[in-house]
Each structure stands twice: as structure tokens, then as C-alpha cells.
């Protein structure tokens, strides 16, 4: 199964996918394209280092969101990707892409949806909010994507304890390593193996 991975920053989750392909856990999975929302994303270097085609498609570089949306869809389709993986991607996808790849786009969110999610809850922000609120458990959620932030059907969630001396940065790193980089490859594996279907906006395992 070919996948397109969308990135905006360092690409640690992209690297986790690459590593899982190399280890054989994601055997039969190929990254056919990496799309970055900005030219400075280090994830592009990770793609280049592994001979994966990378493209920068920023909304700011197009006359309209519709034009950008159409170009993103064209590039993904041309790559042959059957699944889009949002791995730290900070832009909201356009309607053309979401419609064409219905239930074939997954995202990793650094909190336990429906808590600490939605517009503005990206990067370090969910972890800052978690600590400010004093909650005792946080984690990550991998879910299908619809036209609204963090509202698609949930596939997997994994939790960690929030420790008394955690800073947002420490919590972010622990969730990334112990949650995000575990359940994102797992979701890709399940989808590649045909073990997941969506019924009435809920994920069912076949």
C-alpha cells in the first residue's frame, strides 16, 4: 500500500513510519510522497535521506485555498497513494482532498480526543493546556480526518500518566515516543491489512 505523508516540522513521526517500514513491521507499505506545508520543515530532509519524493505545497503560495486544494489532490493522486497520513501537519485540508480520500486520511493528535483538541490545539499547546488544567492522564489519538479539526472517527488511543514535575516539553516528548510513534504505525498496519472499517462514524475492527 502506498501512502502520502503530510508534515509541517521536524518529521519525528515520519521517521517512525520510515523505521517501521525498514524493520518489516510495515512490510508492503511504501511512502510514495511527502508533502510539507513549509519549505523549512526538516521532515523534507528525512524524506530526501530515504529517497522519498518531497514537495512543498503551502497555502500561501497559491491564489486561493481552492487552487491549493486542487494541487494537493493532484499530487497525491499522481503518487498513487491510497492513504494520506497527517504526521504533525498543521494545515486544515481542503474539501476536495477530504472528499476524494474519505476514510482514507488519518491524523495523529497529541491528546486524548475529545479533550484538548480542535482549532489551535497543535504542537506544544495541548500539553500546555493539560498541565495548566492539572489532569493526571494524557496521551495521543489517531483518527480518521473529516472537514473539521479532530472530529473524525477514532482508531486508537494510548495514554501516559502526567507526572507532577512534567513540563509541557517533557510531556510532549514522552507522548511522542510512547504514544504517537506506537499507535500511528499500528493504525497504518491495520488499514493496510484491511482490518478497519467505518460504520456510522465509528471505527470497527474486522
PDB file of C-alpha atoms in Angstrom:
ATOM      1  CA  UNK A   1       0.000   0.000   0.000  1.00  0.00           C
ATOM      2  CA  UNK A   2       1.355   3.391  -0.991  1.00  0.00           C
ATOM      3  CA  UNK A   3       0.908   6.279   1.455  1.00  0.00           C
ATOM      4  CA  UNK A   4       1.430  10.037   1.282  1.00  0.00           C
ATOM      5  CA  UNK A   5       2.739  11.604   4.481  1.00  0.00           C
ATOM      6  CA  UNK A   6       1.952  15.265   5.229  1.00  0.00           C
ATOM      7  CA  UNK A   7       4.331  17.171   7.522  1.00  0.00           C
ATOM      8  CA  UNK A   8       4.978  20.653   8.879  1.00  0.00           C
ATOM      9  CA  UNK A   9       8.015  20.361  11.145  1.00  0.00           C
ATOM     10  CA  UNK A  10      10.775  18.052  12.284  1.00  0.00           C
ATOM     11  CA  UNK A  11       9.239  14.867  10.972  1.00  0.00           C
ATOM     12  CA  UNK A  12       9.779  12.616  14.001  1.00  0.00           C
ATOM     13  CA  UNK A  13       6.561  10.726  13.242  1.00  0.00           C
ATOM     14  CA  UNK A  14       7.581  10.460   9.581  1.00  0.00           C
ATOM     15  CA  UNK A  15      10.852   8.946  10.784  1.00  0.00           C
ATOM     16  CA  UNK A  16       8.932   6.471  12.945  1.00  0.00           C
ATOM     17  CA  UNK A  17       6.975   5.344   9.871  1.00  0.00           C
ATOM     18  CA  UNK A  18      10.179   5.030   7.837  1.00  0.00           C
ATOM     19  CA  UNK A  19      11.800   3.000  10.627  1.00  0.00           C
ATOM     20  CA  UNK A  20       8.771   0.697  10.857  1.00  0.00           C
ATOM     21  CA  UNK A  21       8.898   0.093   7.095  1.00  0.00           C
ATOM     22  CA  UNK A  22      12.607  -0.763   7.339  1.00  0.00           C
ATOM     23  CA  UNK A  23      12.056  -3.074  10.311  1.00  0.00           C
ATOM     24  CA  UNK A  24       9.413  -5.027   8.422  1.00  0.00           C
ATOM     25  CA  UNK A  25       6.524  -4.128  10.751  1.00  0.00           C
ATOM     26  CA  UNK A  26       5.039  -2.102   7.887  1.00  0.00           C
ATOM     27  CA  UNK A  27       6.002  -4.592   5.190  1.00  0.00           C
ATOM     28  CA  UNK A  28       4.183  -3.878   1.954  1.00  0.00           C
ATOM     29  CA  UNK A  29       3.844  -0.192   2.828  1.00  0.00           C
ATOM     30  CA  UNK A  30       5.654   2.407   0.722  1.00  0.00           C
ATOM     31  CA  UNK A  31       5.805   6.168   1.226  1.00  0.00           C
ATOM     32  CA  UNK A  32       5.215   7.453  -2.294  1.00  0.00           C
ATOM     33  CA  UNK A  33       5.213  11.165  -1.401  1.00  0.00           C
ATOM     34  CA  UNK A  34       5.940  13.574   1.446  1.00  0.00           C
ATOM     35  CA  UNK A  35       4.120  16.907   1.310  1.00  0.00           C
ATOM     36  CA  UNK A  36       5.305  19.738   3.541  1.00  0.00           C
ATOM     37  CA  UNK A  37       3.365  22.878   4.403  1.00  0.00           C
ATOM     38  CA  UNK A  38       6.572  24.918   4.507  1.00  0.00           C
ATOM     39  CA  UNK A  39       9.993  24.741   2.866  1.00  0.00           C
ATOM     40  CA  UNK A  40      11.879  24.782   6.178  1.00  0.00           C
ATOM     41  CA  UNK A  41      10.354  21.550   7.515  1.00  0.00           C
ATOM     42  CA  UNK A  42      13.223  19.258   8.492  1.00  0.00           C
ATOM     43  CA  UNK A  43      10.957  16.358   7.557  1.00  0.00           C
ATOM     44  CA  UNK A  44      11.835  17.122   3.929  1.00  0.00           C
ATOM     45  CA  UNK A  45      15.467  16.269   4.695  1.00  0.00           C
ATOM     46  CA  UNK A  46      14.371  12.993   6.271  1.00  0.00           C
ATOM     47  CA  UNK A  47      12.444  12.209   3.082  1.00  0.00           C
ATOM     48  CA  UNK A  48      15.431  13.080   0.885  1.00  0.00           C
ATOM     49  CA  UNK A  49      17.749  10.949   3.022  1.00  0.00           C
ATOM     50  CA  UNK A  50      15.490   7.978   2.306  1.00  0.00           C
ATOM     51  CA  UNK A  51      14.959   8.688  -1.403  1.00  0.00           C
ATOM     52  CA  UNK A  52      11.312   9.623  -0.886  1.00  0.00           C
ATOM     53  CA  UNK A  53       9.876  12.327  -3.180  1.00  0.00           C
ATOM     54  CA  UNK A  54       9.091  15.514  -1.267  1.00  0.00           C
ATOM     55  CA  UNK A  55       7.100  18.584  -2.261  1.00  0.00           C
ATOM     56  CA  UNK A  56       6.342  21.898  -0.588  1.00  0.00           C
ATOM     57  CA  UNK A  57       2.716  22.952  -1.049  1.00  0.00           C
ATOM     58  CA  UNK A  58       1.935  25.968   1.110  1.00  0.00           C
ATOM     59  CA  UNK A  59      -1.466  27.645   1.007  1.00  0.00           C
ATOM     60  CA  UNK A  60       0.347  30.994   0.956  1.00  0.00           C
ATOM     61  CA  UNK A  61       1.875  30.178  -2.432  1.00  0.00           C
ATOM     62  CA  UNK A  62      -1.495  29.859  -4.176  1.00  0.00           C
ATOM     63  CA  UNK A  63      -4.051  32.429  -5.266  1.00  0.00           C
ATOM     64  CA  UNK A  64      -6.817  30.665  -3.323  1.00  0.00           C
ATOM     65  CA  UNK A  65      -7.404  27.736  -0.993  1.00  0.00           C
ATOM     66  CA  UNK A  66      -9.361  26.028  -3.778  1.00  0.00           C
ATOM     67  CA  UNK A  67      -6.351  26.211  -6.107  1.00  0.00           C
ATOM     68  CA  UNK A  68      -4.090  24.848  -3.362  1.00  0.00           C
ATOM     69  CA  UNK A  69      -6.593  22.099  -2.545  1.00  0.00           C
ATOM     70  CA  UNK A  70      -6.747  21.002  -6.184  1.00  0.00           C
ATOM     71  CA  UNK A  71      -2.936  20.919  -6.479  1.00  0.00           C
ATOM     72  CA  UNK A  72      -2.578  18.840  -3.295  1.00  0.00           C
ATOM     73  CA  UNK A  73      -5.160  16.370  -4.592  1.00  0.00           C
ATOM     74  CA  UNK A  74      -3.419  16.162  -7.968  1.00  0.00           C
ATOM     75  CA  UNK A  75      -0.024  15.432  -6.398  1.00  0.00           C
ATOM     76  CA  UNK A  76      -1.390  12.768  -4.046  1.00  0.00           C
ATOM     77  CA  UNK A  77      -3.298  11.026  -6.826  1.00  0.00           C
ATOM     78  CA  UNK A  78      -0.281  11.146  -9.147  1.00  0.00           C
ATOM     79  CA  UNK A  79       1.824   9.490  -6.434  1.00  0.00           C
ATOM     80  CA  UNK A  80      -0.542   6.523  -6.348  1.00  0.00           C
ATOM     81  CA  UNK A  81      -1.117   6.901  -2.611  1.00  0.00           C
ATOM     82  CA  UNK A  82      -4.103   5.022  -1.201  1.00  0.00           C
ATOM     83  CA  UNK A  83      -3.833   6.557   2.271  1.00  0.00           C
ATOM     84  CA  UNK A  84      -2.905  10.048   3.484  1.00  0.00           C
ATOM     85  CA  UNK A  85      -1.111  10.207   6.834  1.00  0.00           C
ATOM     86  CA  UNK A  86      -1.005  13.564   8.639  1.00  0.00           C
ATOM     87  CA  UNK A  87       2.129  13.336  10.784  1.00  0.00           C
ATOM     88  CA  UNK A  88       2.424  16.666  12.553  1.00  0.00           C
ATOM     89  CA  UNK A  89       0.684  18.534   9.744  1.00  0.00           C
ATOM     90  CA  UNK A  90      -0.679  21.889  10.886  1.00  0.00           C
ATOM     91  CA  UNK A  91      -2.891  22.933   7.961  1.00  0.00           C
ATOM     92  CA  UNK A  92      -6.562  22.061   7.636  1.00  0.00           C
ATOM     93  CA  UNK A  93      -7.033  20.003   4.482  1.00  0.00           C
ATOM     94  CA  UNK A  94      -9.253  21.283   1.686  1.00  0.00           C
ATOM     95  CA  UNK A  95     -12.651  19.845   0.806  1.00  0.00           C
ATOM     96  CA  UNK A  96     -11.506  18.268  -2.476  1.00  0.00           C
ATOM     97  CA  UNK A  97      -8.845  16.178  -0.744  1.00  0.00           C
ATOM     98  CA  UNK A  98     -11.095  15.211   2.182  1.00  0.00           C
ATOM     99  CA  UNK A  99     -13.903  14.195  -0.178  1.00  0.00           C
ATOM    100  CA  UNK A 100     -11.676  12.212  -2.549  1.00  0.00           C
ATOM    101  CA  UNK A 101      -9.973  10.380   0.309  1.00  0.00           C
ATOM    102  CA  UNK A 102     -12.945   9.873   2.615  1.00  0.00           C
ATOM    103  CA  UNK A 103     -11.942   7.484   5.429  1.00  0.00           C
ATOM    104  CA  UNK A 104      -8.508   7.261   3.815  1.00  0.00           C
ATOM    105  CA  UNK A 105      -6.863  10.113   5.755  1.00  0.00           C
ATOM    106  CA  UNK A 106      -5.539   9.614   9.275  1.00  0.00           C
ATOM    107  CA  UNK A 107      -4.110  12.097  11.751  1.00  0.00           C
ATOM    108  CA  UNK A 108      -2.175  11.815  14.984  1.00  0.00           C
ATOM    109  CA  UNK A 109      -3.289  14.233  17.707  1.00  0.00           C
ATOM    110  CA  UNK A 110      -1.163  14.740  20.842  1.00  0.00           C
ATOM    111  CA  UNK A 111      -4.002  14.422  23.372  1.00  0.00           C
ATOM    112  CA  UNK A 112      -6.902  12.133  24.217  1.00  0.00           C
ATOM    113  CA  UNK A 113      -9.751  13.338  21.996  1.00  0.00           C
ATOM    114  CA  UNK A 114     -12.293  14.806  22.753  1.00  0.00           C
ATOM    115  CA  UNK A 115     -10.166  16.577  25.376  1.00  0.00           C
ATOM    116  CA  UNK A 116      -7.664  19.257  24.389  1.00  0.00           C
ATOM    117  CA  UNK A 117      -8.400  19.226  20.674  1.00  0.00           C
ATOM    118  CA  UNK A 118      -9.831  21.461  17.960  1.00  0.00           C
ATOM    119  CA  UNK A 119      -8.595  24.668  16.362  1.00  0.00           C
ATOM    120  CA  UNK A 120      -5.408  25.982  17.928  1.00  0.00           C
ATOM    121  CA  UNK A 121      -4.640  22.738  19.746  1.00  0.00           C
ATOM    122  CA  UNK A 122      -1.471  21.688  17.951  1.00  0.00           C
ATOM    123  CA  UNK A 123       2.229  21.372  18.702  1.00  0.00           C
ATOM    124  CA  UNK A 124       3.035  22.239  22.289  1.00  0.00           C
ATOM    125  CA  UNK A 125      -0.369  23.820  23.005  1.00  0.00           C
ATOM    126  CA  UNK A 126      -2.285  20.680  24.089  1.00  0.00           C
ATOM    127  CA  UNK A 127       0.498  19.808  26.518  1.00  0.00           C
ATOM    128  CA  UNK A 128       0.491  23.326  27.977  1.00  0.00           C
ATOM    129  CA  UNK A 129      -3.269  23.082  28.421  1.00  0.00           C
ATOM    130  CA  UNK A 130      -3.033  19.623  30.021  1.00  0.00           C
ATOM    131  CA  UNK A 131      -0.555  20.819  32.643  1.00  0.00           C
ATOM    132  CA  UNK A 132      -2.430  24.065  33.276  1.00  0.00           C
ATOM    133  CA  UNK A 133      -5.606  22.057  33.898  1.00  0.00           C
ATOM    134  CA  UNK A 134      -3.889  19.620  36.222  1.00  0.00           C
ATOM    135  CA  UNK A 135      -5.195  16.473  34.547  1.00  0.00           C
ATOM    136  CA  UNK A 136      -3.499  13.247  35.559  1.00  0.00           C
ATOM    137  CA  UNK A 137      -3.554  11.356  32.246  1.00  0.00           C
ATOM    138  CA  UNK A 138      -2.862  12.446  28.691  1.00  0.00           C
ATOM    139  CA  UNK A 139      -1.709  10.707  25.534  1.00  0.00           C
ATOM    140  CA  UNK A 140      -2.362  10.584  21.817  1.00  0.00           C
ATOM    141  CA  UNK A 141      -5.177   9.741  19.424  1.00  0.00           C
ATOM    142  CA  UNK A 142      -5.005   8.513  15.853  1.00  0.00           C
ATOM    143  CA  UNK A 143      -8.217   9.160  13.973  1.00  0.00           C
ATOM    144  CA  UNK A 144      -9.725   9.471  10.527  1.00  0.00           C
ATOM    145  CA  UNK A 145      -9.977  13.013   9.186  1.00  0.00           C
ATOM    146  CA  UNK A 146     -13.075  14.901   8.113  1.00  0.00           C
ATOM    147  CA  UNK A 147     -13.516  18.600   7.297  1.00  0.00           C
ATOM    148  CA  UNK A 148     -13.302  19.714  10.945  1.00  0.00           C
ATOM    149  CA  UNK A 149     -10.328  19.661  13.300  1.00  0.00           C
ATOM    150  CA  UNK A 150     -10.040  16.419  15.284  1.00  0.00           C
ATOM    151  CA  UNK A 151     -13.633  15.266  14.769  1.00  0.00           C
ATOM    152  CA  UNK A 152     -13.229  12.130  12.629  1.00  0.00           C
ATOM    153  CA  UNK A 153     -13.726   8.549  13.881  1.00  0.00           C
ATOM    154  CA  UNK A 154     -11.163   7.471  16.476  1.00  0.00           C
ATOM    155  CA  UNK A 155      -8.960   4.486  15.561  1.00  0.00           C
ATOM    156  CA  UNK A 156      -6.560   4.093  18.502  1.00  0.00           C
ATOM    157  CA  UNK A 157      -5.725   5.956  21.697  1.00  0.00           C
ATOM    158  CA  UNK A 158      -2.824   5.450  24.076  1.00  0.00           C
ATOM    159  CA  UNK A 159      -2.355   7.126  27.444  1.00  0.00           C
ATOM    160  CA  UNK A 160       0.500   8.036  29.760  1.00  0.00           C
ATOM    161  CA  UNK A 161       0.491   9.409  33.271  1.00  0.00           C
ATOM    162  CA  UNK A 162       1.107  13.134  33.663  1.00  0.00           C
ATOM    163  CA  UNK A 163       3.829  13.398  36.306  1.00  0.00           C
ATOM    164  CA  UNK A 164       3.953  16.178  38.941  1.00  0.00           C
ATOM    165  CA  UNK A 165       7.224  17.620  37.633  1.00  0.00           C
ATOM    166  CA  UNK A 166       6.343  17.420  33.924  1.00  0.00           C
ATOM    167  CA  UNK A 167       6.882  20.494  31.782  1.00  0.00           C
ATOM    168  CA  UNK A 168       4.946  20.798  28.515  1.00  0.00           C
ATOM    169  CA  UNK A 169       8.146  19.955  26.629  1.00  0.00           C
ATOM    170  CA  UNK A 170       8.916  16.848  28.704  1.00  0.00           C
ATOM    171  CA  UNK A 171       5.329  15.627  28.391  1.00  0.00           C
ATOM    172  CA  UNK A 172       5.365  16.293  24.646  1.00  0.00           C
ATOM    173  CA  UNK A 173       8.470  14.144  24.143  1.00  0.00           C
ATOM    174  CA  UNK A 174       7.114  11.283  26.244  1.00  0.00           C
ATOM    175  CA  UNK A 175       3.768  11.236  24.458  1.00  0.00           C
ATOM    176  CA  UNK A 176       5.517  11.402  21.088  1.00  0.00           C
ATOM    177  CA  UNK A 177       7.752   8.437  21.880  1.00  0.00           C
ATOM    178  CA  UNK A 178       5.429   6.255  23.965  1.00  0.00           C
ATOM    179  CA  UNK A 179       2.090   7.020  22.277  1.00  0.00           C
ATOM    180  CA  UNK A 180       2.243   8.722  18.873  1.00  0.00           C
ATOM    181  CA  UNK A 181       5.062   6.616  17.450  1.00  0.00           C
ATOM    182  CA  UNK A 182       3.330   3.441  18.636  1.00  0.00           C
ATOM    183  CA  UNK A 183      -0.273   3.938  17.519  1.00  0.00           C
ATOM    184  CA  UNK A 184       0.374   5.717  14.210  1.00  0.00           C
ATOM    185  CA  UNK A 185       2.307   2.785  12.656  1.00  0.00           C
ATOM    186  CA  UNK A 186      -0.227   0.409  14.232  1.00  0.00           C
ATOM    187  CA  UNK A 187      -3.090   2.229  12.511  1.00  0.00           C
ATOM    188  CA  UNK A 188      -1.279   2.127   9.159  1.00  0.00           C
ATOM    189  CA  UNK A 189      -0.671  -1.614   9.621  1.00  0.00           C
ATOM    190  CA  UNK A 190      -4.342  -2.283  10.418  1.00  0.00           C
ATOM    191  CA  UNK A 191      -5.524  -0.233   7.429  1.00  0.00           C
ATOM    192  CA  UNK A 192      -3.030  -1.894   5.078  1.00  0.00           C
ATOM    193  CA  UNK A 193      -4.260  -5.291   6.274  1.00  0.00           C
ATOM    194  CA  UNK A 194      -7.920  -4.348   5.741  1.00  0.00           C
ATOM    195  CA  UNK A 195      -8.718  -4.736   9.428  1.00  0.00           C
ATOM    196  CA  UNK A 196     -10.554  -1.433   9.829  1.00  0.00           C
ATOM    197  CA  UNK A 197     -13.897  -0.176   8.560  1.00  0.00           C
ATOM    198  CA  UNK A 198     -16.014   2.851   9.462  1.00  0.00           C
ATOM    199  CA  UNK A 199     -19.678   2.279  10.294  1.00  0.00           C
ATOM    200  CA  UNK A 200     -21.942   5.127  11.457  1.00  0.00           C
ATOM    201  CA  UNK A 201     -18.898   7.333  12.126  1.00  0.00           C
ATOM    202  CA  UNK A 202     -17.306   4.705  14.387  1.00  0.00           C
ATOM    203  CA  UNK A 203     -14.308   2.502  13.691  1.00  0.00           C
ATOM    204  CA  UNK A 204     -14.913  -1.231  13.682  1.00  0.00           C
ATOM    205  CA  UNK A 205     -12.195  -3.888  13.569  1.00  0.00           C
ATOM    206  CA  UNK A 206     -12.681  -6.679  11.083  1.00  0.00           C
TER     207      UNK A 206
END
